[in-house]
């Protein structure tokens, strides 16, 4: 590490560029090389996890400046991020003045994924009985003190119950001597402290709000969730879904920040489950060992057939998972989805099956690869593909709905799970079709 | 359709609830049943596509009210959404006053996915030489006219070049007689009109901005992109990635709004490519037909082995695709990723292979299913799983990086593509290992 941090200088862009690949010691060194004028902004731009990492590695004497730079909701996130190591949270809270510490402690009591855990307790408030001019003056005073987001002003009564809301635009538009109560909107969309962040983010995307007020059970206003926090929520939820669709547990941290064994733990679970499931394909195939012995050529098409079911199944399940996450469809639409997906499966399966048949017939003509019963074999493959793709599409679309119905996350490894389910059924479908169609010829 | 729209009433919530499943005629009917006081808000909450659909089905006499309700950036989106039917765009533009039509036409010239296509040309502007009190007065005047988002005020010189920015908070905090130029921040993060929306959204998530100014090549300010539009961008990009990971083209519209054949078109393409790719497994297996004939038992484990490679490969590719999309990793990290993923693959493959060996040995003990060479067979399966999982993990992690390197979207069907690639190689690995290990015993 450097002894004299002033000896060299570094630009924010340069540090940003290399940041992801630096060790904590290198990060600390780089951070100290930043000119003081830009170090604040650089620090504020870091994720809560990175801020926490830096702060816990700074000497106690330097911590206070950085801790006090953060608003209460970001501080609560930071404390949650470092709380894995005992004592760290208290060390950080000790740097705060009493009022801020109280605010952060209140926020820490909420689950991280609830509206309460997302909200900022510092919002702009006015009284319904104020005039517009009084309200603007009062807001200027609040902005000077500690309110960060002055996009809406909330009109509260003496018991802190929400009476209405005014956008700054409405405030600025209104005549100076009107009352807040005359201008404000009475019908306010609110969330409760325990509303899940996914629901909160759906409200934001549906309505295009800049901020939403959070109320407790007595309708007292506790804080606001702002749209910039929602961007992070949306990213986070999408990342979780993508990772689950990819057949693993959600990582909950950037790729390079998850340790090697932590990463393995997130990956091995589902791989094992799927591997054990796939063992059923061996069991299923062993009951057709006789057929394979008589016509080895049958075994050549097993991977082709089961994977076409798996691919169409993951397609369908991915579609439905995303539609559910975006609120485009609800459980009670299942019948509509099922009808549509069966039809899709039939068409997709028909096209793929026809291609498969053509391939076998052509190969036979060209290379004589499949013997005298090539056409019948091709028909067996085509029919199986039709059946497997239809079944895969249906199963893939219904599984996420079933998972949701029983309170599970529809994204949980649905796609690879469907692939496994379809693989096993694919083996059974294929050999059953083949037995029926090829009896007396190949078999 | 109803003749007297006042004859019944409907609440916004009721209509929201059923909206996704209504036909356009039913939507029109429901929309007209809304009390006028809430119809505005309901209309503003709809997506551009839905707004366009409603408007094009309204009689010309009713269109103007709704068209004029929308700010220019939303109008441009609406026009783009209806522009598939010729003449519709002009019919809507004809409803606007001249000034608004000019604004919308300028926005329409930008690509939908660029900063220029996202921006709102109406932003709050001040002059650097104004006092704080003058600036606040000037902002009140602008809010009264047409500026929607007054979160930041932008200080422009006479040539409309951006000189600095003030947040409302800074404006409110500053002493009344100070100059804007003394208080404003000079160092402003900006984007150009042609910046891609994915880059814009990364700037928002990294820095937590509420709005970003958009400049043209002469540094003149053209508009602002606000964070509420970014929420939609982030959702949209994540949906595209998830759908591509699921092995299809991005839908670009909600599930129920895509027609049956449109949906098939988005799905059949990749399924066909993958099906044709999978045919190589049949080719690969046919070169081992002799081995299968001698030991049919070998064929039983083909699905198990290739799918374990496919699963681990989609895991790895999904991880890397998401890390790339979030900017957590760059191309030049490829060597670090490769080393890490090979190691992960070896550990994961070792665990799965051991489970596979155990399964075969136990089944042999219990049921005598695999004959006298069961242990050797188990070793061949275990070794193949180790090889296939390691190869799958490496291929899965490298493919998205290779796609990005050559300018393609890393998400493009990577996961199923990797699965297919790994299936074919899996067949080769398995039968090669088996030939070497079982020569003289089973083979």
PDB file of C-alpha atoms in Angstrom, chain A residues 177-280:
ATOM      1  CA  UNK A 177     -52.368  32.177  -2.413  1.00  0.00           C
ATOM      2  CA  UNK A 178     -54.246  28.919  -2.954  1.00  0.00           C
ATOM      3  CA  UNK A 179     -54.231  26.289  -0.192  1.00  0.00           C
ATOM      4  CA  UNK A 180     -52.281  23.031  -0.521  1.00  0.00           C
ATOM      5  CA  UNK A 181     -55.527  21.159   0.197  1.00  0.00           C
ATOM      6  CA  UNK A 182     -57.180  22.741  -2.861  1.00  0.00           C
ATOM      7  CA  UNK A 183     -54.418  21.744  -5.240  1.00  0.00           C
ATOM      8  CA  UNK A 184     -53.293  18.365  -3.931  1.00  0.00           C
ATOM      9  CA  UNK A 185     -54.426  15.035  -5.289  1.00  0.00           C
ATOM     10  CA  UNK A 186     -56.430  13.144  -2.652  1.00  0.00           C
ATOM     11  CA  UNK A 187     -56.414   9.762  -4.299  1.00  0.00           C
ATOM     12  CA  UNK A 188     -52.874   8.515  -3.645  1.00  0.00           C
ATOM     13  CA  UNK A 189     -51.451   5.124  -4.555  1.00  0.00           C
ATOM     14  CA  UNK A 190     -49.522   3.886  -1.488  1.00  0.00           C
ATOM     15  CA  UNK A 191     -47.782   0.723  -0.341  1.00  0.00           C
ATOM     16  CA  UNK A 192     -47.451  -0.759   3.122  1.00  0.00           C
ATOM     17  CA  UNK A 193     -44.154  -1.354   4.896  1.00  0.00           C
ATOM     18  CA  UNK A 194     -44.359  -5.071   4.177  1.00  0.00           C
ATOM     19  CA  UNK A 195     -45.197  -4.915   0.483  1.00  0.00           C
ATOM     20  CA  UNK A 196     -42.764  -7.108  -1.430  1.00  0.00           C
ATOM     21  CA  UNK A 197     -40.306  -5.249  -3.657  1.00  0.00           C
ATOM     22  CA  UNK A 198     -41.463  -7.135  -6.730  1.00  0.00           C
ATOM     23  CA  UNK A 199     -45.001  -5.809  -6.222  1.00  0.00           C
ATOM     24  CA  UNK A 200     -43.619  -2.314  -5.605  1.00  0.00           C
ATOM     25  CA  UNK A 201     -41.627  -2.428  -8.831  1.00  0.00           C
ATOM     26  CA  UNK A 202     -44.680  -3.595 -10.789  1.00  0.00           C
ATOM     27  CA  UNK A 203     -46.584  -0.544  -9.491  1.00  0.00           C
ATOM     28  CA  UNK A 204     -43.763   1.689 -10.689  1.00  0.00           C
ATOM     29  CA  UNK A 205     -43.576   0.146 -14.146  1.00  0.00           C
ATOM     30  CA  UNK A 206     -47.353   0.126 -14.591  1.00  0.00           C
ATOM     31  CA  UNK A 207     -47.933   3.699 -13.493  1.00  0.00           C
ATOM     32  CA  UNK A 208     -44.626   5.455 -14.229  1.00  0.00           C
ATOM     33  CA  UNK A 209     -44.392   7.030 -10.751  1.00  0.00           C
ATOM     34  CA  UNK A 210     -41.280   8.879  -9.597  1.00  0.00           C
ATOM     35  CA  UNK A 211     -41.899   7.943  -5.946  1.00  0.00           C
ATOM     36  CA  UNK A 212     -44.434   6.004  -3.837  1.00  0.00           C
ATOM     37  CA  UNK A 213     -45.320   6.749  -0.196  1.00  0.00           C
ATOM     38  CA  UNK A 214     -44.992   3.942   2.370  1.00  0.00           C
ATOM     39  CA  UNK A 215     -47.611   3.809   5.144  1.00  0.00           C
ATOM     40  CA  UNK A 216     -47.780   1.794   8.354  1.00  0.00           C
ATOM     41  CA  UNK A 217     -50.899   0.006   9.585  1.00  0.00           C
ATOM     42  CA  UNK A 218     -52.303   3.190  11.106  1.00  0.00           C
ATOM     43  CA  UNK A 219     -51.909   4.980   7.739  1.00  0.00           C
ATOM     44  CA  UNK A 220     -49.058   7.067   9.087  1.00  0.00           C
ATOM     45  CA  UNK A 221     -46.499   7.909   6.458  1.00  0.00           C
ATOM     46  CA  UNK A 222     -43.096   6.327   7.129  1.00  0.00           C
ATOM     47  CA  UNK A 223     -41.083   7.177   4.021  1.00  0.00           C
ATOM     48  CA  UNK A 224     -40.906   7.066   0.245  1.00  0.00           C
ATOM     49  CA  UNK A 225     -39.577   4.561  -2.247  1.00  0.00           C
ATOM     50  CA  UNK A 226     -38.060   6.390  -5.223  1.00  0.00           C
ATOM     51  CA  UNK A 227     -37.844   5.174  -8.798  1.00  0.00           C
ATOM     52  CA  UNK A 228     -34.023   5.150  -8.817  1.00  0.00           C
ATOM     53  CA  UNK A 229     -34.076   2.393  -6.176  1.00  0.00           C
ATOM     54  CA  UNK A 230     -36.581   0.523  -8.339  1.00  0.00           C
ATOM     55  CA  UNK A 231     -34.150   0.375 -11.245  1.00  0.00           C
ATOM     56  CA  UNK A 232     -31.856  -1.664  -8.996  1.00  0.00           C
ATOM     57  CA  UNK A 233     -34.741  -3.870  -7.842  1.00  0.00           C
ATOM     58  CA  UNK A 234     -35.776  -4.587 -11.422  1.00  0.00           C
ATOM     59  CA  UNK A 235     -32.181  -5.462 -12.392  1.00  0.00           C
ATOM     60  CA  UNK A 236     -31.814  -7.658  -9.339  1.00  0.00           C
ATOM     61  CA  UNK A 237     -35.063  -9.565  -9.866  1.00  0.00           C
ATOM     62  CA  UNK A 238     -34.285 -10.071 -13.562  1.00  0.00           C
ATOM     63  CA  UNK A 239     -30.814 -11.393 -12.722  1.00  0.00           C
ATOM     64  CA  UNK A 240     -32.302 -13.836 -10.223  1.00  0.00           C
ATOM     65  CA  UNK A 241     -34.817 -15.043 -12.791  1.00  0.00           C
ATOM     66  CA  UNK A 242     -32.210 -15.448 -15.527  1.00  0.00           C
ATOM     67  CA  UNK A 243     -29.922 -17.410 -13.239  1.00  0.00           C
ATOM     68  CA  UNK A 244     -32.755 -19.639 -12.084  1.00  0.00           C
ATOM     69  CA  UNK A 245     -33.832 -20.209 -15.688  1.00  0.00           C
ATOM     70  CA  UNK A 246     -30.221 -21.188 -16.358  1.00  0.00           C
ATOM     71  CA  UNK A 247     -30.536 -23.928 -13.754  1.00  0.00           C
ATOM     72  CA  UNK A 248     -28.816 -22.584 -10.651  1.00  0.00           C
ATOM     73  CA  UNK A 249     -29.565 -20.708  -7.466  1.00  0.00           C
ATOM     74  CA  UNK A 250     -29.528 -16.911  -7.705  1.00  0.00           C
ATOM     75  CA  UNK A 251     -25.992 -15.633  -7.050  1.00  0.00           C
ATOM     76  CA  UNK A 252     -26.939 -12.383  -5.286  1.00  0.00           C
ATOM     77  CA  UNK A 253     -23.576 -10.783  -6.098  1.00  0.00           C
ATOM     78  CA  UNK A 254     -21.484 -10.006  -9.192  1.00  0.00           C
ATOM     79  CA  UNK A 255     -19.688 -12.959 -10.807  1.00  0.00           C
ATOM     80  CA  UNK A 256     -16.174 -12.055  -9.685  1.00  0.00           C
ATOM     81  CA  UNK A 257     -17.268 -11.179  -6.162  1.00  0.00           C
ATOM     82  CA  UNK A 258     -18.638 -14.618  -5.373  1.00  0.00           C
ATOM     83  CA  UNK A 259     -15.921 -16.912  -3.987  1.00  0.00           C
ATOM     84  CA  UNK A 260     -15.011 -20.107  -5.853  1.00  0.00           C
ATOM     85  CA  UNK A 261     -16.686 -22.429  -3.366  1.00  0.00           C
ATOM     86  CA  UNK A 262     -19.658 -20.138  -2.825  1.00  0.00           C
ATOM     87  CA  UNK A 263     -20.208 -20.283  -6.587  1.00  0.00           C
ATOM     88  CA  UNK A 264     -19.932 -24.082  -6.642  1.00  0.00           C
ATOM     89  CA  UNK A 265     -22.501 -24.334  -3.869  1.00  0.00           C
ATOM     90  CA  UNK A 266     -24.975 -22.277  -5.914  1.00  0.00           C
ATOM     91  CA  UNK A 267     -24.429 -24.515  -8.937  1.00  0.00           C
ATOM     92  CA  UNK A 268     -24.046 -28.070  -7.708  1.00  0.00           C
ATOM     93  CA  UNK A 269     -27.491 -28.320  -6.047  1.00  0.00           C
ATOM     94  CA  UNK A 270     -29.617 -28.154  -9.179  1.00  0.00           C
ATOM     95  CA  UNK A 271     -27.057 -30.060 -11.249  1.00  0.00           C
ATOM     96  CA  UNK A 272     -27.307 -32.942  -8.781  1.00  0.00           C
ATOM     97  CA  UNK A 273     -31.092 -32.894  -8.743  1.00  0.00           C
ATOM     98  CA  UNK A 274     -31.177 -32.896 -12.543  1.00  0.00           C
ATOM     99  CA  UNK A 275     -28.523 -35.625 -12.722  1.00  0.00           C
ATOM    100  CA  UNK A 276     -30.526 -37.838 -10.403  1.00  0.00           C
ATOM    101  CA  UNK A 277     -33.617 -37.111 -12.495  1.00  0.00           C
ATOM    102  CA  UNK A 278     -31.777 -37.965 -15.690  1.00  0.00           C
ATOM    103  CA  UNK A 279     -30.888 -41.359 -14.240  1.00  0.00           C
ATOM    104  CA  UNK A 280     -34.509 -42.223 -14.890  1.00  0.00           C
TER     105      UNK A 280
END
